[in-house]
mmCIF file of C-alpha atoms and ligand atoms in Angstrom:
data_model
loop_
_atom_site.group_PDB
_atom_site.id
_atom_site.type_symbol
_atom_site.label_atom_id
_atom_site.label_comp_id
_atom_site.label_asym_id
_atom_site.label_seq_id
_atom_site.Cartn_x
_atom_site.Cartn_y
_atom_site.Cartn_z
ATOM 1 C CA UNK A 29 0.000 0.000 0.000
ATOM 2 C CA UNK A 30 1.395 3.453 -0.416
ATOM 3 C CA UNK A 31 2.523 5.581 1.715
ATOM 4 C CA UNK A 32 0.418 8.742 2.661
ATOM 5 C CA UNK A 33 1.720 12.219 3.777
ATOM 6 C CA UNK A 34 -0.770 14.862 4.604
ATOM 7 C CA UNK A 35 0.165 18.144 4.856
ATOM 8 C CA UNK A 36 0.807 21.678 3.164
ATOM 9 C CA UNK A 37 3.250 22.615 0.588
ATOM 10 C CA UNK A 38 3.895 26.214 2.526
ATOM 11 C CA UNK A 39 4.368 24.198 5.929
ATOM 12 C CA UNK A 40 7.463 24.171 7.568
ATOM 13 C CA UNK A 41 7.345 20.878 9.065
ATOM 14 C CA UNK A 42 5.607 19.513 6.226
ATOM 15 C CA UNK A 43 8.997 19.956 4.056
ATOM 16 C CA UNK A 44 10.944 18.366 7.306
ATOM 17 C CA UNK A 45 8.834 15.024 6.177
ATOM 18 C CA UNK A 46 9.038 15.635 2.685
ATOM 19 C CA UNK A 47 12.603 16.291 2.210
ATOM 20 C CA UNK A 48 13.428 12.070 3.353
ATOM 21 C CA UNK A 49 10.633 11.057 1.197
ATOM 22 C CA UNK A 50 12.222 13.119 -1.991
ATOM 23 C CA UNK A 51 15.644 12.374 -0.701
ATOM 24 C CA UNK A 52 15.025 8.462 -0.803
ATOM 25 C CA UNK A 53 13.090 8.879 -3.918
ATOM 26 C CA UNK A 54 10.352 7.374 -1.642
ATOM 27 C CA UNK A 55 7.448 6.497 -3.695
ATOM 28 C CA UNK A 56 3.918 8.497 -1.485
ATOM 29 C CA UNK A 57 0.711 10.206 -2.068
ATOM 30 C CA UNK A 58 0.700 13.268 -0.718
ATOM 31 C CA UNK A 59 -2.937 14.320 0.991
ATOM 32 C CA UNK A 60 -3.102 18.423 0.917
ATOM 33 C CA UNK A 61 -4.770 20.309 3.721
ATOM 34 C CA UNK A 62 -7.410 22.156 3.408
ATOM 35 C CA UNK A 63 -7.167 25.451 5.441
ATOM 36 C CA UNK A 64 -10.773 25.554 6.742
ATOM 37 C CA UNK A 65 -12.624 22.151 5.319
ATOM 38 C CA UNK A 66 -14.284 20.622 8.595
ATOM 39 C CA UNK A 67 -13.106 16.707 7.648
ATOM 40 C CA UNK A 68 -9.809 17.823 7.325
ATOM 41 C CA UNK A 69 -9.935 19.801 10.524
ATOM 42 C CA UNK A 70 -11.876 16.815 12.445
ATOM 43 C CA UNK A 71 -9.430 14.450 10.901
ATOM 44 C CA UNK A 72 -6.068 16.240 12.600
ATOM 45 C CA UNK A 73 -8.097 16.519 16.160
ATOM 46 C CA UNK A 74 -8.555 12.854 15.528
ATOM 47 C CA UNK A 75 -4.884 12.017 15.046
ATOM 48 C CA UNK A 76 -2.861 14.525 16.769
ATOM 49 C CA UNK A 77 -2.856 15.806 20.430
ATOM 50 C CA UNK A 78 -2.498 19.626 18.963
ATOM 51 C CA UNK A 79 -4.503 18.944 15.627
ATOM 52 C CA UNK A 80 -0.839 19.768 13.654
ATOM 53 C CA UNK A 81 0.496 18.046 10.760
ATOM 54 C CA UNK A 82 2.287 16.617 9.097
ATOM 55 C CA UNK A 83 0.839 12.879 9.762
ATOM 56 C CA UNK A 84 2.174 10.384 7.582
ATOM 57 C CA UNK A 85 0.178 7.124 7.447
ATOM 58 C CA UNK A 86 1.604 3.915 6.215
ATOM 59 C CA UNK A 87 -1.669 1.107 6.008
ATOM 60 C CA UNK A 88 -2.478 1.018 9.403
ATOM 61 C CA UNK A 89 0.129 2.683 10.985
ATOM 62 C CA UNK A 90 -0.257 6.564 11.371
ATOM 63 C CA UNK A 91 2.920 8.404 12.815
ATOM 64 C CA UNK A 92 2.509 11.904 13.712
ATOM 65 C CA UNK A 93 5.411 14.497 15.180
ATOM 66 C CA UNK A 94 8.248 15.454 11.613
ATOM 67 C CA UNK A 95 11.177 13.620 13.907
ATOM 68 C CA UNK A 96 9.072 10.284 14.907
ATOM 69 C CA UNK A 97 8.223 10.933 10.987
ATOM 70 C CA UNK A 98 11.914 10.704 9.553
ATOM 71 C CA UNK A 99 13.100 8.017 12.384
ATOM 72 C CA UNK A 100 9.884 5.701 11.049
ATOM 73 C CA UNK A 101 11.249 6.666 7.332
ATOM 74 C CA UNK A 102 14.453 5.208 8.235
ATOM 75 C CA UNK A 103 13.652 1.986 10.029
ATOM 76 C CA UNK A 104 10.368 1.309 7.194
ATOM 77 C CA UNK A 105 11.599 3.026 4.066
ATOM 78 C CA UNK A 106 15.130 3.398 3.857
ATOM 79 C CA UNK A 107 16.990 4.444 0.880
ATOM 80 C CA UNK A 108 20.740 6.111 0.045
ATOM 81 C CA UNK A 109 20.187 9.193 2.058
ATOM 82 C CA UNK A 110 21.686 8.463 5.859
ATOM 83 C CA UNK A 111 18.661 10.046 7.814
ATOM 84 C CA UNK A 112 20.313 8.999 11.274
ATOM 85 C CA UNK A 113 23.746 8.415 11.356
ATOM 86 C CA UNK A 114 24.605 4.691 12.013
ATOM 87 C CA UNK A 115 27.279 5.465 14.408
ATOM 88 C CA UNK A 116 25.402 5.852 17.754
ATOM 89 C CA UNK A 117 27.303 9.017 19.046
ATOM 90 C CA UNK A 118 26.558 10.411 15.523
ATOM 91 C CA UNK A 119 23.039 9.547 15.835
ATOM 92 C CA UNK A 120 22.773 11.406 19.085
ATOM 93 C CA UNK A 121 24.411 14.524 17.636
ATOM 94 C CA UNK A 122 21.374 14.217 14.665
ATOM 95 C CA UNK A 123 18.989 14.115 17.168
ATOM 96 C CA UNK A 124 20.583 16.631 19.523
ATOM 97 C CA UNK A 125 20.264 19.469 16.473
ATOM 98 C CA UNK A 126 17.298 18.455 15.275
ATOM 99 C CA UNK A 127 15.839 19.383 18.745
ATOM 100 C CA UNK A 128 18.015 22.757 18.561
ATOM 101 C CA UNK A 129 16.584 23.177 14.729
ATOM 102 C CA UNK A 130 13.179 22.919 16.141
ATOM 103 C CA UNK A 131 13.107 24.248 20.102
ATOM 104 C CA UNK A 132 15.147 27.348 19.216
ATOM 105 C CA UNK A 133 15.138 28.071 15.311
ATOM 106 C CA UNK A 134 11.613 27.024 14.414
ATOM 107 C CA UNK A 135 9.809 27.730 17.610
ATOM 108 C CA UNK A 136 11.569 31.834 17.285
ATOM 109 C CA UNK A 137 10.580 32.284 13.547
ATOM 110 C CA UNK A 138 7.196 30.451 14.864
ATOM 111 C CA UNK A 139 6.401 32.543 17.447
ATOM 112 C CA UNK A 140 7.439 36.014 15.499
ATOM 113 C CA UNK A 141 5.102 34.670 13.093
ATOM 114 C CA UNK A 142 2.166 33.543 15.107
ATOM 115 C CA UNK A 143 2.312 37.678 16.438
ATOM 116 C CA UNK A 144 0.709 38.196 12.715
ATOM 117 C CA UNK A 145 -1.799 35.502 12.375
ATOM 118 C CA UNK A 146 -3.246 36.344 16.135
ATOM 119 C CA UNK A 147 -3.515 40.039 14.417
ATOM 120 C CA UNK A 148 -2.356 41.181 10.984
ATOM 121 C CA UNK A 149 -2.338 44.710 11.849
ATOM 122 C CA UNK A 150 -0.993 45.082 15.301
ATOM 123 C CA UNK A 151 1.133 42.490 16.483
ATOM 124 C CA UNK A 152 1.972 42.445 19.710
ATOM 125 C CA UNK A 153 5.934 43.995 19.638
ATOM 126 C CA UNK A 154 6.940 42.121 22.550
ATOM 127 C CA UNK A 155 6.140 38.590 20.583
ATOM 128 C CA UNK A 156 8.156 39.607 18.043
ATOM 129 C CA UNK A 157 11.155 40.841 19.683
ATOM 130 C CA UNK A 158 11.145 37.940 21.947
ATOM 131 C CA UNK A 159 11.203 35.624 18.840
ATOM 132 C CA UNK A 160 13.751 37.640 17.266
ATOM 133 C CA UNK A 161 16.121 37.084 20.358
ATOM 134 C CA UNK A 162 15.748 33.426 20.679
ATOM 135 C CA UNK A 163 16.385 33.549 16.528
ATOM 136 C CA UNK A 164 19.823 35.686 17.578
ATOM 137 C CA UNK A 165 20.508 33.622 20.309
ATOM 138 C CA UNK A 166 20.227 30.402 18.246
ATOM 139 C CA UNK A 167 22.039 31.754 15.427
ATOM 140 C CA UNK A 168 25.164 32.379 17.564
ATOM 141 C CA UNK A 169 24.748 29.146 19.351
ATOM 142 C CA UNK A 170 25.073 27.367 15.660
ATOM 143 C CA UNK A 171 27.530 29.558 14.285
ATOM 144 C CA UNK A 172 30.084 28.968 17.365
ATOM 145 C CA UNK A 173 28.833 25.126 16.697
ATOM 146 C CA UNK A 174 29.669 24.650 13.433
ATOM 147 C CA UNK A 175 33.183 26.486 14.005
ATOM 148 C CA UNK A 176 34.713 23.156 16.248
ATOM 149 C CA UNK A 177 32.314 20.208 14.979
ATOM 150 C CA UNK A 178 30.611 18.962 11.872
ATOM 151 C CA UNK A 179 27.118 18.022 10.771
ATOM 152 C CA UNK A 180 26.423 14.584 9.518
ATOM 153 C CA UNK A 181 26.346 13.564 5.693
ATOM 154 C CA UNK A 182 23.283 15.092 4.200
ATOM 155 C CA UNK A 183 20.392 14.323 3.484
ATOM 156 C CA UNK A 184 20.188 13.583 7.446
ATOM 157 C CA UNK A 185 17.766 14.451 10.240
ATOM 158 C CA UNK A 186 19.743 17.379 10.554
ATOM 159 C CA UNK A 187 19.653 18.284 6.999
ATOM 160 C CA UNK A 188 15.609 17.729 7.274
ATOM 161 C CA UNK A 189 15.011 20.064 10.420
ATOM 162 C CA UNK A 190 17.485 22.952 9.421
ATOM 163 C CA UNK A 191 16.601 23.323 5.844
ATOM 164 C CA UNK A 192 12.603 24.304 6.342
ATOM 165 C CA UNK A 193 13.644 26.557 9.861
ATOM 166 C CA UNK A 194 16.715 28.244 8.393
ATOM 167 C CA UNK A 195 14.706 29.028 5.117
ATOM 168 C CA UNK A 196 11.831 30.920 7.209
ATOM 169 C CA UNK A 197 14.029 31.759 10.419
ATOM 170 C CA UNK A 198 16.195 34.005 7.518
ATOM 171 C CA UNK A 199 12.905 35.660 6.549
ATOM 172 C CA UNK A 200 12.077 36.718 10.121
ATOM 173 C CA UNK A 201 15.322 37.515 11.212
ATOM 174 C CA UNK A 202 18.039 38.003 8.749
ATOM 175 C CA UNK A 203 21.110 35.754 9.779
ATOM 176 C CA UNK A 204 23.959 38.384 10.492
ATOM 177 C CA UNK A 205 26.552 38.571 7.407
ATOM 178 C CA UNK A 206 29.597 37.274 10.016
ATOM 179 C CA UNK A 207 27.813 34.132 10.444
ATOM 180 C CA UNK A 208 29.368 32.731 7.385
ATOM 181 C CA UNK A 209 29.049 28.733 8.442
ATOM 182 C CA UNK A 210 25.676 29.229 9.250
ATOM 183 C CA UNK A 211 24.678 31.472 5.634
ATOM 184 C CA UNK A 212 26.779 28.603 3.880
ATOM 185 C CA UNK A 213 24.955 25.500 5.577
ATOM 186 C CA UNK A 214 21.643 27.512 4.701
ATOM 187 C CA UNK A 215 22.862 28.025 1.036
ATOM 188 C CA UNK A 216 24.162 24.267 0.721
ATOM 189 C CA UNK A 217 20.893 23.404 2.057
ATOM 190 C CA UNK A 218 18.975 24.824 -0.660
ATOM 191 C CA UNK A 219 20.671 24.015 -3.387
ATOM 192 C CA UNK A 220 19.954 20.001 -2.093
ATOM 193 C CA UNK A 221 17.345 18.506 -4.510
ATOM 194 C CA UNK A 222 15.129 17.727 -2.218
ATOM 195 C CA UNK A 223 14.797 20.996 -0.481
ATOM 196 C CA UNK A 224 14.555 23.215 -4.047
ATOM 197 C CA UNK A 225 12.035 21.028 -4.775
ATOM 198 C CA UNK A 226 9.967 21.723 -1.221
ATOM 199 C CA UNK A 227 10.715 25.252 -1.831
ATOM 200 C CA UNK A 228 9.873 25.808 -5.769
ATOM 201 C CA UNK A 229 6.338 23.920 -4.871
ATOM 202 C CA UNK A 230 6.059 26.415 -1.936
ATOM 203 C CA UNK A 231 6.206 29.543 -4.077
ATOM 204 C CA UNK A 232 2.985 30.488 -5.531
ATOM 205 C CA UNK A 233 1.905 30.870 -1.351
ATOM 206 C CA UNK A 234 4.285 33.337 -0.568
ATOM 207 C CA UNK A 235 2.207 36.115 -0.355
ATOM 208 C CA UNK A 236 0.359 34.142 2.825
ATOM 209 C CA UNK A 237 3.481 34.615 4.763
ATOM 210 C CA UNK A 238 2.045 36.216 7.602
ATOM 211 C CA UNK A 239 5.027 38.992 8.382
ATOM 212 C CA UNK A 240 5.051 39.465 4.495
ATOM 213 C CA UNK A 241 7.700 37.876 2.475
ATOM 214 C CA UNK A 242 10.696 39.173 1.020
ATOM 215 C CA UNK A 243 11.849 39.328 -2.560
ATOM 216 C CA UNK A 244 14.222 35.886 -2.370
ATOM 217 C CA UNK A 245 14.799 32.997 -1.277
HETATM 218 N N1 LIG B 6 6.052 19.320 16.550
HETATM 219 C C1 LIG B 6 5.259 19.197 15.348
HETATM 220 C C2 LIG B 6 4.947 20.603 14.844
HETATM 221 C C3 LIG B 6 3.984 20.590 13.675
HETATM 222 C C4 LIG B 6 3.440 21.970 13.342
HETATM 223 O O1 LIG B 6 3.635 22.965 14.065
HETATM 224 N N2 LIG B 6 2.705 22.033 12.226
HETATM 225 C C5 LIG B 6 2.047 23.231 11.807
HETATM 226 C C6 LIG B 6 2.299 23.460 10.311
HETATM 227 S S1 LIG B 6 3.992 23.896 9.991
HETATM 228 C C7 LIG B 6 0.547 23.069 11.961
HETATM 229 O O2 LIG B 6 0.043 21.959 11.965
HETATM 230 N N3 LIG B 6 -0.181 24.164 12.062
HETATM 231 C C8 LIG B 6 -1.609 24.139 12.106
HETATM 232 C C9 LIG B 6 -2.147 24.309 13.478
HETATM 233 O O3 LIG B 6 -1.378 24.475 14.435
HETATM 234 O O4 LIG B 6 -3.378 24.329 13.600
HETATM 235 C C10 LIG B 6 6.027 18.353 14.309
HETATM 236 O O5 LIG B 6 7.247 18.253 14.403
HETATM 237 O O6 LIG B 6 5.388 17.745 13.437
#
């Protein structure tokens, strides 16, 4: 039977699912959400705690939560792309970023972001500059990083969690131009096949950005 992901082509943690499946060449249907249609909206409260996606469902299995996602991937579906690292220190490195990827990158640009949907035309300016310093504050924390150790072979976890939050964290909060490691692991990020691809599909919805999106990638 074949694989299911369901999910939105502007979603940030939809591309963390879909850059494994394009990776591996993985052979899935992809289910679009439908901002506003009741059965999807019923169908997310069904299968997630928070009613998020993406949920990726695999005959009767349904795994929910983008990590869980790409671990499942690489136990069920593996292919040439090393999602986590076979050597277990690496693999704890993979999973220690990812968590930094999404507690400190993706949560910031989320949170900055969230000031606009809760209200397009004043958002609150303490949301926003609080998201802005945790974006800082995890750009420095990467930067000094990436200076004494180095990331696993892409396409890993890693690659998967930093590609979709470094894309949209750089929107929200331009990363300073002496952070050269981290502007080059963005750039080398999306120039991966599997990423252009998540972010050429994701173009015709710019203008839904909520802060407003800038002229580039
Ligand atoms: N921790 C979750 C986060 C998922 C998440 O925040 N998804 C967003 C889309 S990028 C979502 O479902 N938003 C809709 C909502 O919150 O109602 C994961 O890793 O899958």
């Amino acid at each position: 039977m074949t694989l299911q992901l369901f999910g939105h082509p502007f979603s940030s943690y939809t591309w963390k699912a879909l850059i494994p499946l394009y990776a591996n060449g993985t052979e899935f249907e992809f289910r679009e959400y439908r901002p506003g249609n009741p059965d999807d909206h019923e169908y997310l409260r069904r299968v997630h705690p928070a009613g998020k996606f993406p949920v990726l469902v695999d005959g009767d299995t349904t795994v929910i939560e983008s990590t869980a996602i790409i671990e499942y991937l690489a136990i069920h579906h593996p292919g040439g792309a090393p999602l986590i690292p076979a050597d277990p220190d690496e693999a704890v490195t993979a999973r220690m970023l990812d968590r930094i990827f999404d507690n400190y990158v993706m949560s910031s640009m989320q949170r900055v972001v969230n000031a606009y949907i809760q209200n397009m035309e004043a958002p609150n300016p303490a949301e926003i500059e609080a998201g802005k310093r945790g974006l800082q504050q995890a750009y420095r924390w990467i930067e000094t990083w990436l200076g004494s150790n180095q990331l696993p072979p892409h396409v890993s976890l890693v690659s998967c969690a930093a590609a979709p939050s470094l894309f949209y964290a750089d929107w929200v909060e331009r990363i300073p131009g002496d952070y050269t490691r981290l502007a080059a692991l963005r750039a080398e990020l999306l120039a991966l096949p599997a990423v252009s691809r998540c972010v050429e599909d994701a173009r015709p919805y710019r203008d839904f950005f909520p802060p407003g999106a800038p002229d580039r990638d």
